[in-house]
Amino acid sequence: MPTADFSLEGKVAIVTGGSRGIGRSIAVGLAEHGADVALAARKPEALREAAEAVRATGRRALEAPTNVRRAEELRDLVQRTKSELGRVDFLVNNAGTNPFFGAIHDLEERAFDVIMNTNVKACHLLANFAREAMLEHGEGGAIVNVSSVGGYSASDVIGAYSVSKAALIMLTQVQAKTWGKDGIRVNAIAPGLIKTEFARALWDNPDIAAATARESALHRIGEPDEMAGAVIYLCSPAASFVTGQTLVLDGGRLL
């Protein structure tokens, strides 16, 4: 057995928001290291392309159109994964939203609910369902919640998003403390500004992009593929003694 084992051979992962951006990169990265992957997102066309990228690695892929704000669809996602891929070992809660850009006092109640239900409640519910599936095979598992540096640093333009991502960091710690006895490790990653379609309003703004690069130790923003390695590590046996942690992936901006 290698000293540092990054193999995910024979394991099955669920990745929400898996059709594009960070989620797609994570799904492909997990497959490259041996896992079969269930990809969940709302748009079937984008899911199909991402699933093909997973299959190109030689692994199996399940396309599961899912609205994470609907509990019954989250439960069905886990059931389909067990039925079609055989088991559940890993969950990556990557799906997120931020429908509002502006001062928090201008945020409407409905938008606030959408942010919290997507970025926090859905992660709570799906992790509960995934835990049940992991307990069935009795070999434990790993959950990775995708938070954000926004969970550490307040924003005057995406404030509710920051609140939700701070909550997700604490949810990660609570899940880790509660489920360690089940052999389930729970960690998070906190990406900085990454060049995804989701974050276009930020990196496409010359002032924001320049300020982010200037304030980062690496003097640039990140790419989606640079997020996958951390998730692979946190799911793998190499991280067998790591739980309740949030790994910041921001090029050194929070330093």
Tab-separated table of C-alpha atoms in Angstrom:
chain	number	residue	atom	x	y	z
A	1	MET	CA	0.000	0.000	0.000
A	2	PRO	CA	1.426	3.413	-0.936
A	3	THR	CA	2.323	5.860	1.825
A	4	ALA	CA	0.011	8.440	0.267
A	5	ASP	CA	-2.888	6.683	-1.449
A	6	PHE	CA	-4.939	8.880	-3.795
A	7	SER	CA	-6.764	6.014	-5.506
A	8	LEU	CA	-10.564	6.144	-5.658
A	9	GLU	CA	-10.814	2.827	-7.472
A	10	GLY	CA	-14.110	1.020	-6.960
A	11	LYS	CA	-15.793	4.024	-5.354
A	12	VAL	CA	-18.877	6.005	-6.403
A	13	ALA	CA	-19.283	9.761	-6.096
A	14	ILE	CA	-22.189	12.178	-6.394
A	15	VAL	CA	-21.353	15.689	-7.609
A	16	THR	CA	-24.033	18.375	-7.629
A	17	GLY	CA	-23.670	21.278	-9.996
A	18	GLY	CA	-21.617	18.799	-11.989
A	19	SER	CA	-22.414	19.994	-15.496
A	20	ARG	CA	-20.016	22.931	-15.728
A	21	GLY	CA	-17.332	24.984	-14.038
A	22	ILE	CA	-15.874	23.730	-10.775
A	23	GLY	CA	-18.352	20.841	-10.524
A	24	ARG	CA	-17.481	19.484	-13.949
A	25	SER	CA	-13.757	19.667	-13.201
A	26	ILE	CA	-14.272	17.858	-9.897
A	27	ALA	CA	-16.369	15.128	-11.543
A	28	VAL	CA	-13.757	14.476	-14.217
A	29	GLY	CA	-10.948	14.556	-11.656
A	30	LEU	CA	-12.673	11.989	-9.454
A	31	ALA	CA	-13.167	9.753	-12.487
A	32	GLU	CA	-9.521	10.106	-13.488
A	33	HIS	CA	-8.622	8.677	-10.088
A	34	GLY	CA	-10.964	5.694	-10.408
A	35	ALA	CA	-14.424	6.722	-9.206
A	36	ASP	CA	-17.706	6.301	-11.032
A	37	VAL	CA	-19.668	9.533	-10.882
A	38	ALA	CA	-23.312	10.580	-10.670
A	39	LEU	CA	-23.594	14.114	-11.996
A	40	ALA	CA	-26.524	16.246	-10.866
A	41	ALA	CA	-27.605	19.563	-12.377
A	42	ARG	CA	-30.735	21.156	-13.783
A	43	LYS	CA	-29.905	21.271	-17.514
A	44	PRO	CA	-29.869	17.860	-19.267
A	45	GLU	CA	-27.847	19.078	-22.261
A	46	ALA	CA	-24.943	20.320	-20.172
A	47	LEU	CA	-25.133	17.197	-18.015
A	48	ARG	CA	-24.804	15.014	-21.079
A	49	GLU	CA	-21.571	16.697	-22.158
A	50	ALA	CA	-20.064	16.476	-18.683
A	51	ALA	CA	-21.047	12.821	-18.390
A	52	GLU	CA	-19.327	12.086	-21.684
A	53	ALA	CA	-16.161	13.694	-20.317
A	54	VAL	CA	-16.360	11.345	-17.324
A	55	ARG	CA	-16.926	8.318	-19.561
A	56	ALA	CA	-13.902	9.325	-21.634
A	57	THR	CA	-11.765	8.461	-18.601
A	58	GLY	CA	-13.092	4.899	-18.704
A	59	ARG	CA	-15.410	5.299	-15.729
A	60	ARG	CA	-19.204	5.075	-15.535
A	61	ALA	CA	-21.324	8.215	-15.388
A	62	LEU	CA	-24.928	8.774	-14.377
A	63	GLU	CA	-26.771	11.837	-15.675
A	64	ALA	CA	-29.273	12.916	-13.029
A	65	PRO	CA	-31.262	16.099	-13.768
A	66	THR	CA	-31.897	17.514	-10.301
A	67	ASN	CA	-33.204	20.662	-8.679
A	68	VAL	CA	-31.385	20.675	-5.348
A	69	ARG	CA	-34.063	22.859	-3.753
A	70	ARG	CA	-36.496	19.923	-3.927
A	71	ALA	CA	-35.952	17.370	-1.182
A	72	GLU	CA	-37.669	14.572	-3.089
A	73	GLU	CA	-35.272	15.050	-6.005
A	74	LEU	CA	-32.273	14.882	-3.663
A	75	ARG	CA	-33.520	11.617	-2.204
A	76	ASP	CA	-34.146	10.284	-5.715
A	77	LEU	CA	-30.598	11.273	-6.714
A	78	VAL	CA	-29.160	9.062	-3.991
A	79	GLN	CA	-31.527	6.205	-4.802
A	80	ARG	CA	-30.699	6.357	-8.522
A	81	THR	CA	-26.991	6.396	-7.749
A	82	LYS	CA	-27.299	3.272	-5.603
A	83	SER	CA	-29.496	1.540	-8.169
A	84	GLU	CA	-27.413	2.338	-11.248
A	85	LEU	CA	-23.873	2.649	-9.876
A	86	GLY	CA	-24.183	0.289	-6.917
A	87	ARG	CA	-23.350	2.399	-3.866
A	88	VAL	CA	-22.437	5.855	-2.567
A	89	ASP	CA	-18.984	6.621	-1.158
A	90	PHE	CA	-18.496	10.320	-1.780
A	91	LEU	CA	-20.693	13.382	-1.994
A	92	VAL	CA	-19.539	16.735	-3.336
A	93	ASN	CA	-22.064	19.455	-2.516
A	94	ASN	CA	-21.063	21.902	-5.226
A	95	ALA	CA	-24.362	23.325	-6.491
A	96	GLY	CA	-24.821	26.936	-5.475
A	97	THR	CA	-26.509	30.146	-6.496
A	98	ASN	CA	-26.306	33.889	-6.100
A	99	PRO	CA	-29.177	35.610	-7.942
A	100	PHE	CA	-28.489	39.044	-6.445
A	101	PHE	CA	-25.612	41.508	-6.840
A	102	GLY	CA	-25.895	44.608	-4.675
A	103	ALA	CA	-26.360	45.944	-1.153
A	104	ILE	CA	-27.881	43.470	1.290
A	105	HIS	CA	-30.612	45.911	2.340
A	106	ASP	CA	-31.932	45.756	-1.232
A	107	LEU	CA	-32.154	41.953	-1.170
A	108	GLU	CA	-35.728	40.696	-1.414
A	109	GLU	CA	-36.923	37.955	0.907
A	110	ARG	CA	-37.527	35.510	-1.937
A	111	ALA	CA	-33.958	35.895	-3.212
A	112	PHE	CA	-32.593	35.390	0.292
A	113	ASP	CA	-34.599	32.181	0.635
A	114	VAL	CA	-33.345	30.897	-2.716
A	115	ILE	CA	-29.732	31.515	-1.678
A	116	MET	CA	-30.064	29.837	1.703
A	117	ASN	CA	-32.142	26.921	0.437
A	118	THR	CA	-29.673	26.184	-2.363
A	119	ASN	CA	-26.369	26.885	-0.635
A	120	VAL	CA	-27.123	25.525	2.845
A	121	LYS	CA	-30.372	23.581	3.234
A	122	ALA	CA	-29.815	21.435	0.131
A	123	CYS	CA	-26.322	20.515	1.350
A	124	HIS	CA	-27.751	19.524	4.729
A	125	LEU	CA	-30.503	17.359	3.249
A	126	LEU	CA	-28.398	15.660	0.572
A	127	ALA	CA	-25.631	14.900	3.045
A	128	ASN	CA	-28.204	13.235	5.303
A	129	PHE	CA	-29.435	11.059	2.433
A	130	ALA	CA	-25.869	10.245	1.322
A	131	ARG	CA	-24.934	9.290	4.887
A	132	GLU	CA	-27.776	6.761	4.955
A	133	ALA	CA	-26.409	5.212	1.758
A	134	MET	CA	-22.862	5.100	3.137
A	135	LEU	CA	-24.076	3.361	6.291
A	136	GLU	CA	-25.620	0.623	4.158
A	137	HIS	CA	-22.229	-0.645	2.948
A	138	GLY	CA	-20.526	0.105	6.264
A	139	GLU	CA	-17.233	1.303	4.806
A	140	GLY	CA	-17.628	4.962	5.650
A	141	GLY	CA	-17.231	7.711	3.106
A	142	ALA	CA	-16.331	11.326	2.518
A	143	ILE	CA	-18.344	14.476	1.961
A	144	VAL	CA	-16.883	17.685	0.538
A	145	ASN	CA	-18.907	20.875	0.736
A	146	VAL	CA	-17.929	23.629	-1.679
A	147	SER	CA	-17.947	26.844	0.312
A	148	SER	CA	-16.145	30.050	-0.693
A	149	VAL	CA	-13.690	32.629	0.593
A	150	GLY	CA	-16.886	34.664	0.829
A	151	GLY	CA	-17.577	32.620	3.941
A	152	TYR	CA	-14.555	34.240	5.579
A	153	SER	CA	-14.659	37.740	4.116
A	154	ALA	CA	-17.719	39.997	4.141
A	155	SER	CA	-18.905	41.461	0.855
A	156	ASP	CA	-20.953	44.578	0.214
A	157	VAL	CA	-22.222	43.267	-3.137
A	158	ILE	CA	-22.766	39.521	-2.553
A	159	GLY	CA	-23.520	39.674	1.156
A	160	ALA	CA	-26.195	36.975	1.379
A	161	TYR	CA	-23.949	34.619	-0.584
A	162	SER	CA	-21.209	35.255	1.987
A	163	VAL	CA	-23.649	34.513	4.812
A	164	SER	CA	-24.653	31.222	3.180
A	165	LYS	CA	-21.057	30.133	2.630
A	166	ALA	CA	-20.129	30.956	6.221
A	167	ALA	CA	-23.054	28.781	7.310
A	168	LEU	CA	-21.780	25.980	5.082
A	169	ILE	CA	-18.387	26.056	6.796
A	170	MET	CA	-20.083	25.554	10.162
A	171	LEU	CA	-22.385	22.882	8.730
A	172	THR	CA	-19.237	21.067	7.589
A	173	GLN	CA	-17.811	21.149	11.113
A	174	VAL	CA	-21.070	19.997	12.699
A	175	GLN	CA	-21.449	17.119	10.243
A	176	ALA	CA	-17.822	16.099	10.792
A	177	LYS	CA	-18.162	16.123	14.579
A	178	THR	CA	-21.404	14.139	14.453
A	179	TRP	CA	-20.558	11.559	11.798
A	180	GLY	CA	-16.956	10.715	12.630
A	181	LYS	CA	-18.185	7.701	14.570
A	182	ASP	CA	-19.793	6.473	11.333
A	183	GLY	CA	-16.462	6.563	9.512
A	184	ILE	CA	-17.665	9.508	7.428
A	185	ARG	CA	-15.272	12.404	7.009
A	186	VAL	CA	-16.690	15.830	6.122
A	187	ASN	CA	-14.543	18.665	4.818
A	188	ALA	CA	-14.949	21.745	2.670
A	189	ILE	CA	-13.065	23.763	0.109
A	190	ALA	CA	-13.293	27.537	-0.126
A	191	PRO	CA	-12.474	28.718	-3.646
A	192	GLY	CA	-11.523	32.302	-4.298
A	193	LEU	CA	-12.413	34.056	-7.529
A	194	ILE	CA	-12.473	31.341	-10.195
A	195	LYS	CA	-13.017	31.902	-13.902
A	196	THR	CA	-16.401	30.208	-14.203
A	197	GLU	CA	-19.632	31.307	-15.801
A	198	PHE	CA	-21.123	31.453	-12.307
A	199	ALA	CA	-18.612	34.116	-11.237
A	200	ARG	CA	-18.588	36.056	-14.517
A	201	ALA	CA	-20.117	39.169	-12.931
A	202	LEU	CA	-16.976	39.393	-10.776
A	203	TRP	CA	-14.076	38.409	-13.019
A	204	ASP	CA	-15.603	40.121	-16.057
A	205	ASN	CA	-15.518	43.390	-14.103
A	206	PRO	CA	-12.067	44.909	-14.840
A	207	ASP	CA	-11.826	46.645	-11.470
A	208	ILE	CA	-12.761	43.552	-9.450
A	209	ALA	CA	-10.540	41.253	-11.507
A	210	ALA	CA	-7.567	43.594	-11.208
A	211	ALA	CA	-8.042	44.070	-7.476
A	212	THR	CA	-8.305	40.319	-6.907
A	213	ALA	CA	-5.111	39.627	-8.876
A	214	ARG	CA	-3.271	42.450	-7.127
A	215	GLU	CA	-4.258	41.249	-3.654
A	216	SER	CA	-3.469	37.560	-4.298
A	217	ALA	CA	-0.067	36.079	-3.551
A	218	LEU	CA	-0.105	34.391	-6.976
A	219	HIS	CA	-1.311	37.613	-8.669
A	220	ARG	CA	-4.082	35.982	-10.686
A	221	ILE	CA	-7.528	34.464	-10.436
A	222	GLY	CA	-8.070	30.721	-10.497
A	223	GLU	CA	-9.238	28.179	-13.070
A	224	PRO	CA	-11.893	25.482	-12.447
A	225	ASP	CA	-9.461	22.599	-12.931
A	226	GLU	CA	-7.333	23.939	-10.078
A	227	MET	CA	-10.118	23.066	-7.632
A	228	ALA	CA	-10.327	19.353	-8.418
A	229	GLY	CA	-7.092	18.210	-6.777
A	230	ALA	CA	-8.153	19.314	-3.312
A	231	VAL	CA	-11.416	17.369	-3.579
A	232	ILE	CA	-9.613	14.255	-4.795
A	233	TYR	CA	-7.281	14.505	-1.806
A	234	LEU	CA	-10.117	15.010	0.688
A	235	CYS	CA	-12.004	11.979	-0.669
A	236	SER	CA	-8.964	9.732	-0.876
A	237	PRO	CA	-7.301	7.510	1.741
A	238	ALA	CA	-4.473	10.079	1.784
A	239	ALA	CA	-6.811	12.292	3.857
A	240	SER	CA	-7.963	9.496	6.184
A	241	PHE	CA	-7.222	11.569	9.314
A	242	VAL	CA	-8.666	14.835	8.015
A	243	THR	CA	-12.185	15.929	8.903
A	244	GLY	CA	-14.005	19.155	9.758
A	245	GLN	CA	-11.530	21.271	7.803
A	246	THR	CA	-11.986	23.936	5.147
A	247	LEU	CA	-9.178	24.220	2.607
A	248	VAL	CA	-8.904	27.715	1.136
A	249	LEU	CA	-8.088	27.722	-2.592
A	250	ASP	CA	-7.719	31.404	-3.401
A	251	GLY	CA	-4.169	31.901	-4.637
A	252	GLY	CA	-3.239	33.475	-1.325
A	253	ARG	CA	-5.684	36.370	-1.244
A	254	LEU	CA	-6.716	35.880	2.386
A	255	LEU	CA	-3.126	35.927	3.619
